[in-house]
GROMACS .gro file of N, CA and C in nm:
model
  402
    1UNK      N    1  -1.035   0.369  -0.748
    1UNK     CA    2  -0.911   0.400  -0.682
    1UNK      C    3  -0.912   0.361  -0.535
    2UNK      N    4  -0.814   0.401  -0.473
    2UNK     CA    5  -0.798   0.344  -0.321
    2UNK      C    6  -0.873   0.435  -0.282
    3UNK      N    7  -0.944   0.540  -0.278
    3UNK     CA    8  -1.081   0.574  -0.173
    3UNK      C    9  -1.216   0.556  -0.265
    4UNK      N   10  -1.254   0.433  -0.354
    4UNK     CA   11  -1.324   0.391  -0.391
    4UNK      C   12  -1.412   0.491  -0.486
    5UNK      N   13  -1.349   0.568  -0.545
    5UNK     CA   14  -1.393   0.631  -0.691
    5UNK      C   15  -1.381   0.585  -0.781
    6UNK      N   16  -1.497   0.580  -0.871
    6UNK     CA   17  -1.470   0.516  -1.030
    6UNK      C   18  -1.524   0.612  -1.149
    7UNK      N   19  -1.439   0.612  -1.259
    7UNK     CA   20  -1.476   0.723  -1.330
    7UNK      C   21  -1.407   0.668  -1.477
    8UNK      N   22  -1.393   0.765  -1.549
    8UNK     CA   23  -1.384   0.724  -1.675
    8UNK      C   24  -1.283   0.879  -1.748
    9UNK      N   25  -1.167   0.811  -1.830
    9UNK     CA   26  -1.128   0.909  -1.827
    9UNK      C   27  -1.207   1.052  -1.919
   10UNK      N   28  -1.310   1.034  -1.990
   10UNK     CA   29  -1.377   1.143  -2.037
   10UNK      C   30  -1.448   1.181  -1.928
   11UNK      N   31  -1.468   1.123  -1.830
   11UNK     CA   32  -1.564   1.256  -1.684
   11UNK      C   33  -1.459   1.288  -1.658
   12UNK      N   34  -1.385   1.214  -1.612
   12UNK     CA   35  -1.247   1.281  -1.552
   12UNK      C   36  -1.246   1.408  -1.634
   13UNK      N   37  -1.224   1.359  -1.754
   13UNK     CA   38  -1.190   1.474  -1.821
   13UNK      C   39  -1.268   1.599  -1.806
   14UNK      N   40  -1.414   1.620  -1.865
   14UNK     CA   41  -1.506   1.691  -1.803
   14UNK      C   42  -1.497   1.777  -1.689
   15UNK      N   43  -1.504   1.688  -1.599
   15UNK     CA   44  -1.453   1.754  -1.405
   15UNK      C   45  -1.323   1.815  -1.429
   16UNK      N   46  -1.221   1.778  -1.496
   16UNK     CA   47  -1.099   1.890  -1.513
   16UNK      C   48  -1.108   2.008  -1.585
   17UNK      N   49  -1.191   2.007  -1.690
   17UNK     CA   50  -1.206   2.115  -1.770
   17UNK      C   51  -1.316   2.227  -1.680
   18UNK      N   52  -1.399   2.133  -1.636
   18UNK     CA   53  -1.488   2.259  -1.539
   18UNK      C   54  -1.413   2.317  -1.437
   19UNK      N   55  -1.345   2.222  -1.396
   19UNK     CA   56  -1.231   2.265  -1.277
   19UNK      C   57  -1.161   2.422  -1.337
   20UNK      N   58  -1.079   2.401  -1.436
   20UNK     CA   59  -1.002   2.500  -1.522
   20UNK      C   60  -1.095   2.604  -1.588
   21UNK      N   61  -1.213   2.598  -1.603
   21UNK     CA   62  -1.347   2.707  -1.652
   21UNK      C   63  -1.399   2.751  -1.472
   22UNK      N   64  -1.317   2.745  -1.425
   22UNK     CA   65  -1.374   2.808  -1.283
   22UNK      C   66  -1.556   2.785  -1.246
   23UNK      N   67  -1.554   2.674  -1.250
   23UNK     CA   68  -1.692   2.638  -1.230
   23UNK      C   69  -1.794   2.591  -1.359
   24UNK      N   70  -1.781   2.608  -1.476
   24UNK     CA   71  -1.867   2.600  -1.606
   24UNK      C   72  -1.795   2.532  -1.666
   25UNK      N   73  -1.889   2.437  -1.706
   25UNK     CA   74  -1.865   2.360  -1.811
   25UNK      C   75  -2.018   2.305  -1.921
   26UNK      N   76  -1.955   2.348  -2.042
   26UNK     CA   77  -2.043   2.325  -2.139
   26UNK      C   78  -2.190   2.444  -2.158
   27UNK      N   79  -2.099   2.590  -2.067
   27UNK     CA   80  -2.180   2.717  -2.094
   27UNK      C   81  -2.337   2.668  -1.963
   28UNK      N   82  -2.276   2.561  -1.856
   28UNK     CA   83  -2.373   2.556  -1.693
   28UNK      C   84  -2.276   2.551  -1.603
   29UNK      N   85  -2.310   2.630  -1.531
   29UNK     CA   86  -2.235   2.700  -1.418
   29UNK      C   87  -2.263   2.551  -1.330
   30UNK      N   88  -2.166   2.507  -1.284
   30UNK     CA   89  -2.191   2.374  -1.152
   30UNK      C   90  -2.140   2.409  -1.028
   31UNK      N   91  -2.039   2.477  -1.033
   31UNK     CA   92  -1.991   2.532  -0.907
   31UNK      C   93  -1.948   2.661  -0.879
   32UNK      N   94  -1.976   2.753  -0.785
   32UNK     CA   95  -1.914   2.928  -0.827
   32UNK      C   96  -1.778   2.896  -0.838
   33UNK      N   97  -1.712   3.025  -0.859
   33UNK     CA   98  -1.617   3.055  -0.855
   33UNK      C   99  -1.535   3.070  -0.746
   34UNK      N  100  -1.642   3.114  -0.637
   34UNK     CA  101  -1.561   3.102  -0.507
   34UNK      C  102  -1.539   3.002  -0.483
   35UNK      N  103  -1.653   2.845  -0.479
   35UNK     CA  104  -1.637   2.769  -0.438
   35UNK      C  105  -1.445   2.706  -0.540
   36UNK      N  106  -1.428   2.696  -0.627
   36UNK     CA  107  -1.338   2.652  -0.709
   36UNK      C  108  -1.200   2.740  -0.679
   37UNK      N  109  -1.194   2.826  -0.664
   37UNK     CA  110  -1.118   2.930  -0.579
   37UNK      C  111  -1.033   2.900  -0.416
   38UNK      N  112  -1.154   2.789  -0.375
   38UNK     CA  113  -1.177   2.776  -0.211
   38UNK      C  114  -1.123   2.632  -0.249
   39UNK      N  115  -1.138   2.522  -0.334
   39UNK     CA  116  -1.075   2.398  -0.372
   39UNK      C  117  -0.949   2.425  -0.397
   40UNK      N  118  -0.885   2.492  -0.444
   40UNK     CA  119  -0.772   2.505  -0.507
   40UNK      C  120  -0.662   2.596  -0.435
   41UNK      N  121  -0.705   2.625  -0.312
   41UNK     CA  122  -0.577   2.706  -0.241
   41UNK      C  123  -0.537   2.663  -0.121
   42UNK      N  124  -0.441   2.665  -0.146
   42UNK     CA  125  -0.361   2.539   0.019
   42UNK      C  126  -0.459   2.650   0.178
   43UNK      N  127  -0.511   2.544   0.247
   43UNK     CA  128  -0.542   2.554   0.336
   43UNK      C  129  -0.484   2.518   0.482
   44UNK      N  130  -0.382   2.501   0.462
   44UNK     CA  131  -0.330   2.397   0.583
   44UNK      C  132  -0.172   2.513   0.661
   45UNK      N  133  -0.180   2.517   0.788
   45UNK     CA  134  -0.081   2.581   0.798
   45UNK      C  135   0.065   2.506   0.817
   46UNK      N  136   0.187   2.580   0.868
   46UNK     CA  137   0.309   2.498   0.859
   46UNK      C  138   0.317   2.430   0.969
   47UNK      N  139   0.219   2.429   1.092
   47UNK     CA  140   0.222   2.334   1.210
   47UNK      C  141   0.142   2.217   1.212
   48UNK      N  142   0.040   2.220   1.095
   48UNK     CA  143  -0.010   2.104   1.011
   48UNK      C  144   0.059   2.000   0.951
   49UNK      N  145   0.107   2.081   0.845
   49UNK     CA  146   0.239   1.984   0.801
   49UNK      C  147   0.319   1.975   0.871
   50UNK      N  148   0.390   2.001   0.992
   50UNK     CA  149   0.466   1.927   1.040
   50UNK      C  150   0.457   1.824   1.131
   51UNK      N  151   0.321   1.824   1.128
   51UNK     CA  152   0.289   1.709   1.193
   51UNK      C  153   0.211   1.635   1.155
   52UNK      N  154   0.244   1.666   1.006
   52UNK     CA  155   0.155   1.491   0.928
   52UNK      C  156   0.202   1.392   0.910
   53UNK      N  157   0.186   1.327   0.890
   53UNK     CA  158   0.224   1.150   0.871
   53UNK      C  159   0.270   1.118   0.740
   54UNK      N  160   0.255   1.219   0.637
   54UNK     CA  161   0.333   1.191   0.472
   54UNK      C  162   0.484   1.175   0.502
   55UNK      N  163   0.555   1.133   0.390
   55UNK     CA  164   0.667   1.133   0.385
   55UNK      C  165   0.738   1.250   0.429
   56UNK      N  166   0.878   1.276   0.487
   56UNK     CA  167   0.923   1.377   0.489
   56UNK      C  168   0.940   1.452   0.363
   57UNK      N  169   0.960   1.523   0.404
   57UNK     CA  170   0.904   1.659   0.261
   57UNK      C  171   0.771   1.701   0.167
   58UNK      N  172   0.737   1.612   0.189
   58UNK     CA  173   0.604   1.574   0.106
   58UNK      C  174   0.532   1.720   0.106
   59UNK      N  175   0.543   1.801   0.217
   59UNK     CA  176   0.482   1.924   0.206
   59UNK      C  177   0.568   2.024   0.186
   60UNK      N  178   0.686   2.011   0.113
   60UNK     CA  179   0.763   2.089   0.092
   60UNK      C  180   0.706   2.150  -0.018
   61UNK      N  181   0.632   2.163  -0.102
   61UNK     CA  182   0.570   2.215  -0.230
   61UNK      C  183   0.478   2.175  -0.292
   62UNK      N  184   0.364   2.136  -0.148
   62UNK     CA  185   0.252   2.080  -0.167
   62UNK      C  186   0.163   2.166  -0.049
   63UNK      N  187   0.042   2.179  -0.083
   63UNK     CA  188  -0.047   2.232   0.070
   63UNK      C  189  -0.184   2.176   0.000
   64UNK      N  190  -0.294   2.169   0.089
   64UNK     CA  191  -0.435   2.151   0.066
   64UNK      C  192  -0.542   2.181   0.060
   65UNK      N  193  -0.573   2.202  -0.077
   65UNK     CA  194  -0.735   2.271  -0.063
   65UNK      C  195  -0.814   2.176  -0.051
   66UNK      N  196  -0.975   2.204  -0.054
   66UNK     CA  197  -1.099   2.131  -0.032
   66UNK      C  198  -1.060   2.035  -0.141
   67UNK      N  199  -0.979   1.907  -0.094
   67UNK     CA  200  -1.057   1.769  -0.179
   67UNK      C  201  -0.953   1.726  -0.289
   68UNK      N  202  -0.804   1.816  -0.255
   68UNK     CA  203  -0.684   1.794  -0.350
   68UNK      C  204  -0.613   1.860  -0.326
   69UNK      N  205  -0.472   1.863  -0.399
   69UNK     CA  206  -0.341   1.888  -0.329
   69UNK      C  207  -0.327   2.031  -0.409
   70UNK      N  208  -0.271   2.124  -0.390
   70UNK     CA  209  -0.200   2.194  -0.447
   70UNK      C  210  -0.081   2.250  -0.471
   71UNK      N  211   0.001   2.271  -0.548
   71UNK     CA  212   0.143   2.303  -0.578
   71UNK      C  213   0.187   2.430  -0.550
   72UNK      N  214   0.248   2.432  -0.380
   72UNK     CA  215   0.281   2.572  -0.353
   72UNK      C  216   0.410   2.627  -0.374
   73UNK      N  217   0.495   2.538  -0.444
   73UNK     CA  218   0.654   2.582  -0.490
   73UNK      C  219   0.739   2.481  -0.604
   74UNK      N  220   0.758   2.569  -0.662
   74UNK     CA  221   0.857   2.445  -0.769
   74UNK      C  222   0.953   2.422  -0.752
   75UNK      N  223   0.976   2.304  -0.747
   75UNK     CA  224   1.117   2.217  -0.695
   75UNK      C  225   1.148   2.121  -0.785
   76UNK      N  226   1.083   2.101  -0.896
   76UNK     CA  227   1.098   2.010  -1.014
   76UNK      C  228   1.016   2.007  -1.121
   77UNK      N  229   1.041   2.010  -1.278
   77UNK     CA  230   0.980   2.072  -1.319
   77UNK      C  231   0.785   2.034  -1.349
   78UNK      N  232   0.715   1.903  -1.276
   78UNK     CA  233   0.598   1.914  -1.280
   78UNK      C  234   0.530   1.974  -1.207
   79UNK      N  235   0.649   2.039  -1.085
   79UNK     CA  236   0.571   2.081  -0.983
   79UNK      C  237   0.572   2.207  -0.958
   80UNK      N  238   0.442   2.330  -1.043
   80UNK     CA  239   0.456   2.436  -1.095
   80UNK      C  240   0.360   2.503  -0.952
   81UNK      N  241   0.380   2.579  -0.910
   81UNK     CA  242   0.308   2.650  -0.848
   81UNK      C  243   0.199   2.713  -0.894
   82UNK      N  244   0.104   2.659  -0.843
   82UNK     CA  245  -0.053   2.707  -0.879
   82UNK      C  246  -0.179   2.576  -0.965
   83UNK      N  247  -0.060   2.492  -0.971
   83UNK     CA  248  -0.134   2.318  -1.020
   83UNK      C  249  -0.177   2.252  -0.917
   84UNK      N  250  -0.315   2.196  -0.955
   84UNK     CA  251  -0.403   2.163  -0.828
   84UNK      C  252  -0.397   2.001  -0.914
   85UNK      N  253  -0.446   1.920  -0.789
   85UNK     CA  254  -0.492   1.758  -0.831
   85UNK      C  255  -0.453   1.641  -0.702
   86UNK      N  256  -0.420   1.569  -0.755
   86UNK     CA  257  -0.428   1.416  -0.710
   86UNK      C  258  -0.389   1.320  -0.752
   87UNK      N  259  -0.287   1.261  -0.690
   87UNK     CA  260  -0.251   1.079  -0.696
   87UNK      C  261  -0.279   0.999  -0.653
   88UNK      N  262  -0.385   0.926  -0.698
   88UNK     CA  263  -0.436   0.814  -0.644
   88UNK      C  264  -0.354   0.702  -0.564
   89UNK      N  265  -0.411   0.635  -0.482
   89UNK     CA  266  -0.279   0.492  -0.441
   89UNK      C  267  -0.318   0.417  -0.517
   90UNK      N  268  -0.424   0.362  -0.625
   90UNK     CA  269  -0.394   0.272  -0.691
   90UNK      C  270  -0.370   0.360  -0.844
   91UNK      N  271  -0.263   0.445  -0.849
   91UNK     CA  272  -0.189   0.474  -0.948
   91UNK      C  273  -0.286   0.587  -1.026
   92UNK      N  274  -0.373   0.600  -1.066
   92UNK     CA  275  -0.428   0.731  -1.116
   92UNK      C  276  -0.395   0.855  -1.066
   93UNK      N  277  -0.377   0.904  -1.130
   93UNK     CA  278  -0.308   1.090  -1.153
   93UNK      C  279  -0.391   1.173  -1.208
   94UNK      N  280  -0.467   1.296  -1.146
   94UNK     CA  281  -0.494   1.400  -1.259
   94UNK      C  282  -0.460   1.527  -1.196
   95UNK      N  283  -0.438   1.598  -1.271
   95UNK     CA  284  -0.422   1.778  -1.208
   95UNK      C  285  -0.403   1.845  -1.312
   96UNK      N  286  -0.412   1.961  -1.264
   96UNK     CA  287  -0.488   2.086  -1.393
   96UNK      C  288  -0.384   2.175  -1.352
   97UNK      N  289  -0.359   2.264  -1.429
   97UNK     CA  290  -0.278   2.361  -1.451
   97UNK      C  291  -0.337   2.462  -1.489
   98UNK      N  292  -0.393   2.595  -1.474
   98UNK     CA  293  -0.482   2.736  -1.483
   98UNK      C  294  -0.375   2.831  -1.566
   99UNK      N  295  -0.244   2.806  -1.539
   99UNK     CA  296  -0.154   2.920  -1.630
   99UNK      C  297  -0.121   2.857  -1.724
  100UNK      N  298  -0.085   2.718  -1.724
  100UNK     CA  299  -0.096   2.671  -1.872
  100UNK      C  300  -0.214   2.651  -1.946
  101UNK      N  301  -0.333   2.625  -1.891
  101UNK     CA  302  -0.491   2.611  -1.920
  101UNK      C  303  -0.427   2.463  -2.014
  102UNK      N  304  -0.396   2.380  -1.924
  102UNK     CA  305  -0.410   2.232  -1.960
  102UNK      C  306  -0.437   2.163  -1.810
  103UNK      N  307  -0.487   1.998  -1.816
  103UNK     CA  308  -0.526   1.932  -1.737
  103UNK      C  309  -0.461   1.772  -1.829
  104UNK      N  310  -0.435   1.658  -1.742
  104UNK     CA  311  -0.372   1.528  -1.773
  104UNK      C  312  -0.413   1.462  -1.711
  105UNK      N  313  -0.462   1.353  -1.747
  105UNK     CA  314  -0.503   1.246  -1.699
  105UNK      C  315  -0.371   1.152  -1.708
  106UNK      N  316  -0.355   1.030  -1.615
  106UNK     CA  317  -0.306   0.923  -1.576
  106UNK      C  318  -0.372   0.808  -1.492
  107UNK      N  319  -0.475   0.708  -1.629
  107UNK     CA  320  -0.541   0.601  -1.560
  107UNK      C  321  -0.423   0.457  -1.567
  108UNK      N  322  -0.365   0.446  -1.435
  108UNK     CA  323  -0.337   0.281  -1.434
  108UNK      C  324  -0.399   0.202  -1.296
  109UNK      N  325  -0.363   0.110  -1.323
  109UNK     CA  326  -0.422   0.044  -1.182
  109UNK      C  327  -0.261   0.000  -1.142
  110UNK      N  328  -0.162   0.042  -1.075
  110UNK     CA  329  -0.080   0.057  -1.020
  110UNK      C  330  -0.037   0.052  -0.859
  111UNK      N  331  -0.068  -0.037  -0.773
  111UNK     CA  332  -0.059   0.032  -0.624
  111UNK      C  333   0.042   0.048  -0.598
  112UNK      N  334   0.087   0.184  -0.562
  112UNK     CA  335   0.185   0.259  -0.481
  112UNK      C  336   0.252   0.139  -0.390
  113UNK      N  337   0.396   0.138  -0.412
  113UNK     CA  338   0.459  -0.007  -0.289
  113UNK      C  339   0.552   0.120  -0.238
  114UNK      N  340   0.577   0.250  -0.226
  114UNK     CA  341   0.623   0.330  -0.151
  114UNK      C  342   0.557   0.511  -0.151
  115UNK      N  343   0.543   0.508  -0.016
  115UNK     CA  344   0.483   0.655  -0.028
  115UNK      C  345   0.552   0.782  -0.107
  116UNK      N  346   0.662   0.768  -0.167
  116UNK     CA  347   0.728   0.812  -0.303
  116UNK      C  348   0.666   0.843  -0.424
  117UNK      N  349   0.655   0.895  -0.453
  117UNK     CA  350   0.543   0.903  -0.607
  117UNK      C  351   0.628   0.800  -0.687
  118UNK      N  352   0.586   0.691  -0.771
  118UNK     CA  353   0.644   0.613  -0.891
  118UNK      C  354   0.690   0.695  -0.948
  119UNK      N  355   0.830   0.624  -1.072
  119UNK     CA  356   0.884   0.648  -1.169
  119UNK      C  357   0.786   0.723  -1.253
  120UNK      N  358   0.687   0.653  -1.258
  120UNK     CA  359   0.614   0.641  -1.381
  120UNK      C  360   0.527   0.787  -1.375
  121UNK      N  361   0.499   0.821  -1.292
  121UNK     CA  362   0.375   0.949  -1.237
  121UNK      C  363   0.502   1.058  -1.289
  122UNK      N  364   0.597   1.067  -1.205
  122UNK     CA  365   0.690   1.167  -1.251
  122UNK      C  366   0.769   1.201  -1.442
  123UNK      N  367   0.745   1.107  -1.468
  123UNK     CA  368   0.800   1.070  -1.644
  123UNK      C  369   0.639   1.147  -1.680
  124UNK      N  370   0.550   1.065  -1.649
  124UNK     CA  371   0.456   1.149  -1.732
  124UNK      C  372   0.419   1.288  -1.705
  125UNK      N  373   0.459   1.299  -1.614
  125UNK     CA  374   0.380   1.546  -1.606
  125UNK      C  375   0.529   1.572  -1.605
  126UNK      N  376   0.678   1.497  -1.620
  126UNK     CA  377   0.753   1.614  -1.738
  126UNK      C  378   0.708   1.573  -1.849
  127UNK      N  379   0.698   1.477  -1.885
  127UNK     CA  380   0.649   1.509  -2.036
  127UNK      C  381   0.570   1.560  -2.067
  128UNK      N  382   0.433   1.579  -2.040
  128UNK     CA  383   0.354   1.703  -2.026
  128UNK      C  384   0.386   1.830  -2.025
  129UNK      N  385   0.478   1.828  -1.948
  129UNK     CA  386   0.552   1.980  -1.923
  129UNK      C  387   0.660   1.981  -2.047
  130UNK      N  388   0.702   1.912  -2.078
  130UNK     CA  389   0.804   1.900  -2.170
  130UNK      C  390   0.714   1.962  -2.327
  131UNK      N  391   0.625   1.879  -2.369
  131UNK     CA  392   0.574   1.885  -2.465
  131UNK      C  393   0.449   2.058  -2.485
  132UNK      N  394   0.489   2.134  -2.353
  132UNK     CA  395   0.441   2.255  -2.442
  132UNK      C  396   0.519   2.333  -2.473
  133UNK      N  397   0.480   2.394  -2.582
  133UNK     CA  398   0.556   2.411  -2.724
  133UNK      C  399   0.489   2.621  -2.734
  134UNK      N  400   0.573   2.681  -2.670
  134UNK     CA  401   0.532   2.802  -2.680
  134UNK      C  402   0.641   2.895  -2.663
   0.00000   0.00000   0.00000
């Protein structure tokens, strides 16, 4: 991706599911709970965001924990409050969801030609969102 990570979508996968097991995966603890706790909760205050360099709004229902974004308000329906993750600039997507206890992958090689999220990122986590069935 554009900060030079390479992965595969079964680690990916892996790293999301431990993500969503609050540290354990496969019954070995890799990270506490605090630490995963401490990733996942917006850290940033509102004089931060207003003076970042993202698009306008961009932090309108977004804030930052250690190492990914998190979803601090819903304003549409992928963007659930309490879903942690990341959009890559060359088009990869993943983020986890803890109240739905699902996680999605999105591998393309895609580069972003506007700081807008693509068509395409948004079609896929409603459909995600679309397709649970409860």
């Amino acid at each position: 991706g554009a900060g030079g990570l390479v992965s595969t979508v079964d680690d990916f996968s892996f790293f999301g599911q431990m993500m969503l097991n609050y540290g354990e995966f496969g019954g070995i603890r890799i990270l506490s709970r605090p630490s995963i706790e401490l990733m996942t909760r917006d850290h940033m205050t509102a004089e931060q965001k207003a003076v970042s360099n993202f698009y306008p709004g961009f932090w309108d229902n977004r804030g930052w924990g250690f190492g990914m974004a998190v979803i601090t308000r819903r304003d549409k329906l992928p963007f659930v409050p309490g879903r942690y993750g990341w959009d890559g600039g060359y088009g990869t997507s993943w983020y986890a969801d803890p109240k739905e206890e699902l996680q999605a992958i999105l591998m393309t090689q895609r580069v972003w030609d506007s700081p807008v999220e693509p068509n395409l990122h948004r079609d896929f986590w409603t459909s995600v969102y679309q397709a649970i069935d409860d």
